[in-house]
Short mmCIF file of C-alpha atoms and ligand atoms in Angstrom, two decimals:
data_model
loop_
_atom_site.label_atom_id
_atom_site.label_comp_id
_atom_site.label_asym_id
_atom_site.label_seq_id
_atom_site.Cartn_x
_atom_site.Cartn_y
_atom_site.Cartn_z
CA MET A 267 57.20 36.62 84.19
CA ASP A 268 59.68 38.28 81.82
CA LYS A 269 58.45 41.06 79.62
CA LEU A 270 59.90 41.88 76.22
CA LYS A 271 60.86 45.54 75.83
CA ILE A 272 60.02 47.05 72.46
CA ALA A 273 61.29 50.49 71.41
CA ILE A 274 59.16 52.48 69.00
CA GLN A 275 59.44 56.04 67.73
CA LYS A 276 57.99 58.54 70.21
CA SER A 277 56.57 60.73 67.46
CA GLY A 278 57.20 61.06 63.76
CA ARG A 279 56.57 59.13 60.61
CA LEU A 280 56.81 55.63 62.10
CA TYR A 281 54.72 56.25 65.21
CA ASP A 282 51.18 55.71 63.89
CA ASP A 283 52.04 52.59 61.90
CA SER A 284 54.01 51.09 64.80
CA ILE A 285 51.05 51.53 67.16
CA LYS A 286 48.70 50.18 64.50
CA LEU A 287 50.88 47.13 64.01
CA LEU A 288 50.67 46.31 67.73
CA LYS A 289 46.93 46.84 67.62
CA ASP A 290 46.56 44.61 64.54
CA CYS A 291 48.47 41.96 66.53
CA SER A 292 45.68 42.29 69.16
CA ILE A 293 48.09 43.85 71.67
CA GLU A 294 46.34 46.46 73.81
CA ILE A 295 48.32 49.39 75.14
CA ASN A 296 47.33 52.51 77.04
CA ILE A 297 49.53 55.41 76.05
CA GLY A 298 50.02 57.73 79.04
CA ILE A 299 50.35 61.49 78.81
CA ASP A 300 54.12 61.51 79.31
CA LYS A 301 54.54 58.83 76.61
CA LEU A 302 57.82 57.49 77.99
CA LYS A 303 56.86 53.87 78.46
CA THR A 304 53.83 51.71 78.92
CA THR A 305 52.95 48.07 79.50
CA ALA A 306 50.68 46.03 77.26
CA LEU A 307 47.51 44.87 78.96
CA ASN A 308 47.25 41.44 77.34
CA PHE A 309 50.77 40.50 76.17
CA PRO A 310 54.14 40.40 78.02
CA LEU A 311 55.39 43.56 76.34
CA GLU A 312 56.74 46.86 77.64
CA VAL A 313 56.73 49.69 75.10
CA LEU A 314 59.48 52.37 75.24
CA PHE A 315 58.94 55.58 73.26
CA LEU A 316 62.24 56.91 71.87
CA ARG A 317 63.77 59.05 69.14
CA ASP A 318 64.36 56.82 66.13
CA ASP A 319 68.10 57.68 66.00
CA ASP A 320 68.58 56.31 69.53
CA ILE A 321 66.85 52.99 68.94
CA PRO A 322 69.84 51.10 67.38
CA GLN A 323 72.11 51.99 70.32
CA TYR A 324 69.49 50.99 72.88
CA LEU A 325 69.05 47.68 71.06
CA GLU A 326 72.78 47.00 71.04
CA ASP A 327 73.03 47.84 74.76
CA GLY A 328 70.00 45.71 75.64
CA VAL A 329 68.05 48.66 77.11
CA ALA A 330 65.39 47.59 74.61
CA ASP A 331 65.09 43.97 73.42
CA ILE A 332 63.46 44.71 70.08
CA GLY A 333 62.62 47.89 68.19
CA ILE A 334 60.85 49.28 65.17
CA VAL A 335 63.08 51.59 63.17
CA GLY A 336 63.83 52.55 59.56
CA LYS A 337 66.37 50.32 57.84
CA ASN A 338 68.11 53.57 56.82
CA VAL A 339 68.75 54.53 60.45
CA LEU A 340 69.80 51.03 61.41
CA LEU A 341 72.37 50.72 58.60
CA GLU A 342 73.69 54.23 59.16
CA LYS A 343 74.26 53.65 62.89
CA ARG A 344 76.07 50.31 62.32
CA LYS A 345 75.11 48.83 65.69
CA LYS A 346 75.27 45.09 66.36
CA VAL A 347 71.59 44.14 66.07
CA LYS A 348 69.60 41.59 64.08
CA ILE A 349 66.88 42.47 61.56
CA LYS A 350 64.05 40.00 62.22
CA GLU A 351 61.29 41.22 59.87
CA THR A 352 60.55 43.94 57.33
CA LEU A 353 57.27 45.66 58.17
CA GLY A 354 56.02 47.15 54.91
CA PHE A 355 55.56 50.74 56.13
CA GLY A 356 57.82 53.82 56.28
CA LYS A 357 58.91 53.08 52.74
CA CYS A 358 61.39 55.53 51.24
CA ARG A 359 64.72 55.60 49.46
CA LEU A 360 68.03 57.24 50.24
CA SER A 361 68.97 59.12 47.11
CA ILE A 362 71.45 61.58 45.72
CA ALA A 363 69.88 64.72 44.23
CA VAL A 364 71.46 67.58 42.31
CA PRO A 365 70.15 71.01 41.24
CA LYS A 366 67.89 70.75 38.19
CA SER A 367 70.18 73.16 36.33
CA LEU A 368 73.18 70.85 36.72
CA SER A 369 73.74 68.61 33.72
CA TYR A 370 74.21 65.19 35.30
CA LYS A 371 75.02 62.23 33.10
CA ARG A 372 76.79 59.66 35.25
CA LEU A 373 78.07 58.96 38.73
CA ASN A 374 81.54 60.27 37.88
CA ASP A 375 80.00 63.75 37.60
CA LEU A 376 79.94 63.75 41.42
CA ASN A 377 83.74 63.71 41.64
CA GLY A 378 84.97 66.81 43.45
CA LYS A 379 81.43 67.87 44.49
CA ARG A 380 80.34 68.85 48.02
CA ILE A 381 77.45 66.68 49.16
CA ALA A 382 75.29 67.47 52.20
CA THR A 383 73.67 64.58 54.08
CA SER A 384 72.50 63.21 57.43
CA TYR A 385 73.72 59.78 56.28
CA PRO A 386 77.53 60.24 56.10
CA PHE A 387 78.36 56.57 56.64
CA LEU A 388 76.04 55.18 53.97
CA ILE A 389 77.06 57.73 51.35
CA LYS A 390 80.74 57.27 52.13
CA GLU A 391 80.38 53.51 51.77
CA PHE A 392 78.59 54.01 48.44
CA PHE A 393 81.27 56.39 47.15
CA ILE A 394 84.08 54.03 48.16
CA LYS A 395 82.36 51.17 46.33
CA LYS A 396 81.91 53.32 43.22
CA SER A 397 85.35 54.99 43.45
CA ILE A 398 83.90 58.50 43.68
CA ASN A 399 85.89 61.19 45.40
CA ALA A 400 83.40 63.73 46.80
CA ASP A 401 83.41 65.97 49.85
CA ILE A 402 80.81 64.82 52.41
CA HIS A 403 79.24 67.46 54.71
CA GLU A 404 77.20 66.01 57.56
CA ILE A 405 74.19 68.12 58.53
CA SER A 406 71.36 67.05 60.79
CA GLY A 407 68.26 68.52 59.14
CA ALA A 408 66.84 70.56 56.24
CA VAL A 409 69.35 68.89 53.94
CA GLU A 410 67.35 69.85 50.87
CA ILE A 411 68.09 73.56 51.27
CA ALA A 412 71.89 73.06 51.35
CA PRO A 413 72.51 73.63 47.61
CA GLY A 414 70.23 76.71 47.57
CA ILE A 415 72.23 78.44 50.34
CA GLY A 416 75.59 77.52 48.88
CA LEU A 417 76.49 74.95 51.54
CA ALA A 418 76.84 72.10 49.08
CA ASP A 419 76.58 71.22 45.39
CA CYS A 420 74.22 68.31 45.90
CA ILE A 421 72.53 66.25 48.63
CA CYS A 422 71.89 62.71 49.75
CA ASP A 423 68.59 62.40 51.62
CA LEU A 424 65.46 60.33 52.08
CA VAL A 425 62.83 60.65 49.38
CA SER A 426 59.32 59.29 49.30
CA SER A 427 57.00 61.27 47.00
CA GLY A 428 59.81 63.44 45.60
CA SER A 429 57.90 66.68 46.23
CA THR A 430 60.48 68.09 48.69
CA LEU A 431 63.19 67.73 46.04
CA PHE A 432 60.92 69.25 43.41
CA MET A 433 60.07 72.25 45.61
CA ASN A 434 63.75 72.89 46.22
CA GLY A 435 64.73 72.76 42.55
CA LEU A 436 66.50 69.42 42.87
CA LYS A 437 66.37 66.23 40.81
CA GLU A 438 66.99 62.70 42.02
CA VAL A 439 69.90 61.09 40.16
CA GLU A 440 71.00 57.98 42.10
CA THR A 441 69.32 55.74 44.68
CA ILE A 442 71.70 54.23 47.18
CA LEU A 443 69.25 52.39 49.46
CA GLN A 444 65.61 51.25 49.45
CA SER A 445 64.29 51.46 52.99
CA GLU A 446 61.27 50.60 55.13
CA ALA A 447 60.56 50.05 58.80
CA VAL A 448 62.01 46.85 60.22
CA LEU A 449 61.73 44.96 63.47
CA ALA A 450 65.24 44.54 64.86
CA SER A 451 66.45 42.79 67.99
CA ASN A 452 69.31 42.68 70.45
CA ILE A 453 71.65 39.86 69.44
CA ASN A 454 71.80 38.19 72.87
CA LEU A 455 68.19 37.85 73.95
CA ILE A 456 67.66 35.40 76.79
CA TYR A 457 65.61 32.28 76.07
CA SER A 458 62.39 33.50 77.70
CA LYS A 459 62.48 36.78 75.77
CA ASN A 460 63.20 34.94 72.54
CA ILE A 461 60.03 32.94 73.07
CA ILE A 462 57.99 36.14 73.50
CA MET A 463 59.62 37.68 70.42
CA ASP A 464 58.75 34.60 68.37
CA LYS A 465 55.12 34.84 69.53
CA LEU A 466 55.05 38.48 68.45
CA LEU A 467 56.71 37.67 65.11
CA PHE A 468 54.14 34.93 64.53
CA ARG A 469 51.37 37.52 64.92
CA ILE A 470 53.18 40.14 62.80
CA ARG A 471 53.62 37.64 59.96
CA ALA A 472 49.94 36.68 60.10
CA VAL A 473 48.96 40.36 59.91
CA LYS A 474 51.42 41.04 57.07
CA LYS A 475 50.20 38.06 55.07
CA ALA A 476 46.59 39.13 55.50
CA LYS A 477 47.40 42.66 54.34
CA ASN A 478 48.96 41.33 51.16
CA ASN A 479 45.91 39.24 50.28
CA LYS A 480 42.22 39.73 49.57
CA TYR A 481 39.33 37.35 50.00
CA ILE A 482 37.23 37.15 46.84
CA LEU A 483 33.78 35.67 46.26
CA LEU A 484 32.35 35.19 42.79
CA ASN A 485 29.40 33.57 41.15
CA VAL A 486 30.23 31.23 38.31
CA PRO A 487 27.95 29.46 35.80
CA ASN A 488 28.55 25.74 36.39
CA ASP A 489 29.73 25.14 32.82
CA ARG A 490 32.60 27.62 33.43
CA LEU A 491 33.51 26.29 36.86
CA GLU A 492 36.33 23.98 35.83
CA LYS A 493 38.12 26.65 33.81
CA ILE A 494 37.80 29.28 36.51
CA ILE A 495 38.97 26.96 39.29
CA SER A 496 42.02 25.90 37.34
CA TYR A 497 42.87 29.56 37.02
CA LEU A 498 42.23 30.66 40.61
CA PRO A 499 45.01 30.48 43.16
CA GLY A 500 43.82 30.10 46.77
CA ILE A 501 45.52 28.98 49.94
CA LYS A 502 44.94 25.28 49.27
CA SER A 503 42.13 25.21 46.72
CA PRO A 504 39.04 27.41 46.27
CA VAL A 505 35.82 26.79 48.19
CA ILE A 506 32.80 25.97 45.97
CA LEU A 507 29.26 26.29 47.31
CA PRO A 508 25.98 25.66 45.51
CA LEU A 509 23.63 28.60 44.91
CA ALA A 510 19.80 28.59 45.06
CA ASN A 511 20.02 29.01 41.28
CA SER A 512 21.28 25.53 40.43
CA GLU A 513 23.01 26.71 37.24
CA CYS A 514 25.61 28.71 39.20
CA SER A 515 28.03 28.16 42.08
CA SER A 516 29.66 30.52 44.52
CA VAL A 517 33.48 30.33 44.50
CA HIS A 518 35.59 31.74 47.36
CA SER A 519 39.34 32.19 47.25
CA VAL A 520 42.32 34.25 48.42
CA VAL A 521 44.22 36.39 45.94
CA ASN A 522 47.51 38.23 46.35
CA GLU A 523 47.12 42.01 46.29
CA ASN A 524 49.87 42.42 43.66
CA ASP A 525 48.22 40.08 41.15
CA PHE A 526 44.71 41.11 42.08
CA TRP A 527 43.55 43.28 39.15
CA GLY A 528 45.02 40.98 36.50
CA ILE A 529 43.29 37.99 38.07
CA VAL A 530 39.93 39.76 38.38
CA GLU A 531 40.03 40.89 34.74
CA ASN A 532 40.74 37.33 33.61
CA LEU A 533 38.06 35.85 35.87
CA LYS A 534 35.53 38.23 34.36
CA SER A 535 36.52 37.34 30.84
CA LEU A 536 36.17 33.64 31.77
CA GLY A 537 32.56 34.23 32.86
CA ALA A 538 32.74 35.08 36.58
CA GLN A 539 29.95 37.37 37.82
CA ASP A 540 29.10 39.39 40.96
CA ILE A 541 32.68 39.54 42.23
CA LEU A 542 32.99 40.65 45.87
CA VAL A 543 36.34 41.54 47.43
CA LEU A 544 36.90 41.59 51.19
CA PRO A 545 39.88 42.50 53.35
CA ILE A 546 41.39 39.73 55.48
CA GLU A 547 42.32 40.40 59.10
CA LYS A 548 44.83 37.59 59.70
CA ILE A 549 46.16 34.55 57.85
CA ILE A 550 47.59 31.71 59.92
CA LEU A 551 48.87 28.76 57.89
O1 PRT B 838 62.21 62.73 66.23
P1 PRT B 838 62.86 61.55 65.58
O2 PRT B 838 64.36 61.65 65.54
O3 PRT B 838 62.38 60.25 66.16
O4 PRT B 838 62.32 61.52 64.07
P2 PRT B 838 62.96 62.06 62.71
O5 PRT B 838 62.45 63.43 62.48
O6 PRT B 838 64.44 61.81 62.66
O7 PRT B 838 62.37 61.01 61.66
P3 PRT B 838 61.00 61.04 60.83
O8 PRT B 838 59.83 60.86 61.74
O9 PRT B 838 60.97 62.17 59.86
O10 PRT B 838 61.25 59.71 59.96
C1 PRT B 838 61.33 58.47 60.58
C2 PRT B 838 61.61 57.42 59.51
O11 PRT B 838 60.55 57.44 58.55
C3 PRT B 838 62.85 57.63 58.66
O12 PRT B 838 64.04 57.19 59.32
C4 PRT B 838 62.54 56.75 57.46
O13 PRT B 838 62.83 55.40 57.76
C5 PRT B 838 61.03 56.89 57.31
N1 PRT B 838 60.62 57.80 56.21
C6 PRT B 838 59.79 57.44 55.19
C7 PRT B 838 60.99 59.07 56.00
C8 PRT B 838 60.36 59.50 54.82
N2 PRT B 838 59.61 58.46 54.35
C9 PRT B 838 60.56 60.84 54.34
N3 PRT B 838 60.02 61.20 53.29
N4 PRT B 838 61.77 59.92 56.71
C10 PRT B 838 61.94 61.18 56.27
N5 PRT B 838 61.37 61.67 55.13
C11 PRT B 838 61.64 63.11 54.81
C12 PRT B 838 62.93 63.34 54.03
O14 PRT B 838 64.02 63.43 54.91
C13 PRT B 838 62.63 64.65 53.32
O15 PRT B 838 62.83 65.75 54.17
O16 PRT B 838 60.61 63.65 54.02
C14 PRT B 838 61.14 64.53 53.04
C15 PRT B 838 60.97 63.95 51.67
O17 PRT B 838 59.65 63.51 51.47
P4 PRT B 838 58.95 63.62 50.04
O18 PRT B 838 57.65 62.90 50.19
O19 PRT B 838 58.76 65.08 49.77
O20 PRT B 838 59.86 62.96 49.05
ZN1 ZN B 839 65.53 60.99 64.00
#
């Protein structure tokens, strides 16, 4: 039977979440000591552990069939691959930052500046689009120290919390890309591998949906039931169960994480009591 080959980062910021995603999809893997590749025990999947920068090329060449990699790396490398799903982790942005002491008002202030980056293609593309004429210096690491040692006037690098910029006396002035980990695939997968990928995507989507939702249980006085139900979302409609106390009912529903606090506040003001909130493992519609 064919096995689908998935490339994930060998170590680094995407490693833990990539392994967790497979685990949440109920895929069991034993990671050997050498951590080069391994085979899943209960799913037709072979896992290759690679440097993230190499994953787009391996996907294009078909050495790996699918891979988990930052959108930033994928777009920078410009390989012919398909993005199948965003994964919701590894979130960051590719931004331009300048020394705090520099008075920066608009993009045109970057004209004639030297900018250090590990993302020369993306920044060049951005500058062409915005008609900025700056001098791009490609460096492979520690980009944030470039202005301090006189190598460049400003930088373009990944930012998540912003503390690296802060510690290096830099301020973020423009964001050129919002990024997160994505599942990408080779563009010419054979039929049997496509089927396995679709099975995996089905599981990933169920896990993602569950993560974005919470299961809530609340007790509601019967005279408030109608109002509360009309307000509650839910996958189809809320579940209502009688309580031993015949004046109240128990209402169960599913609420989106993003709207959660607003909904709970309103439910409380409408008379809901004893609200319990539970995580959901998977949602399959
Ligand atoms: O060894 P390998 O080549 O595989 O790994 P790597 O060292 O090139 O990459 P790694 O593990 O650092 O990052 C892998 C991916 O994680 C990136 O391609 C992004 O998609 C994603 N990611 C998310 C980040 C960050 N957040 C991030 N903050 N990658 C890097 N950073 C760095 C950034 O470059 C800067 O140095 O963290 C610093 C900024 O962080 P804050 O929190 O101080 O703003
Ligand atoms: Zn890398």
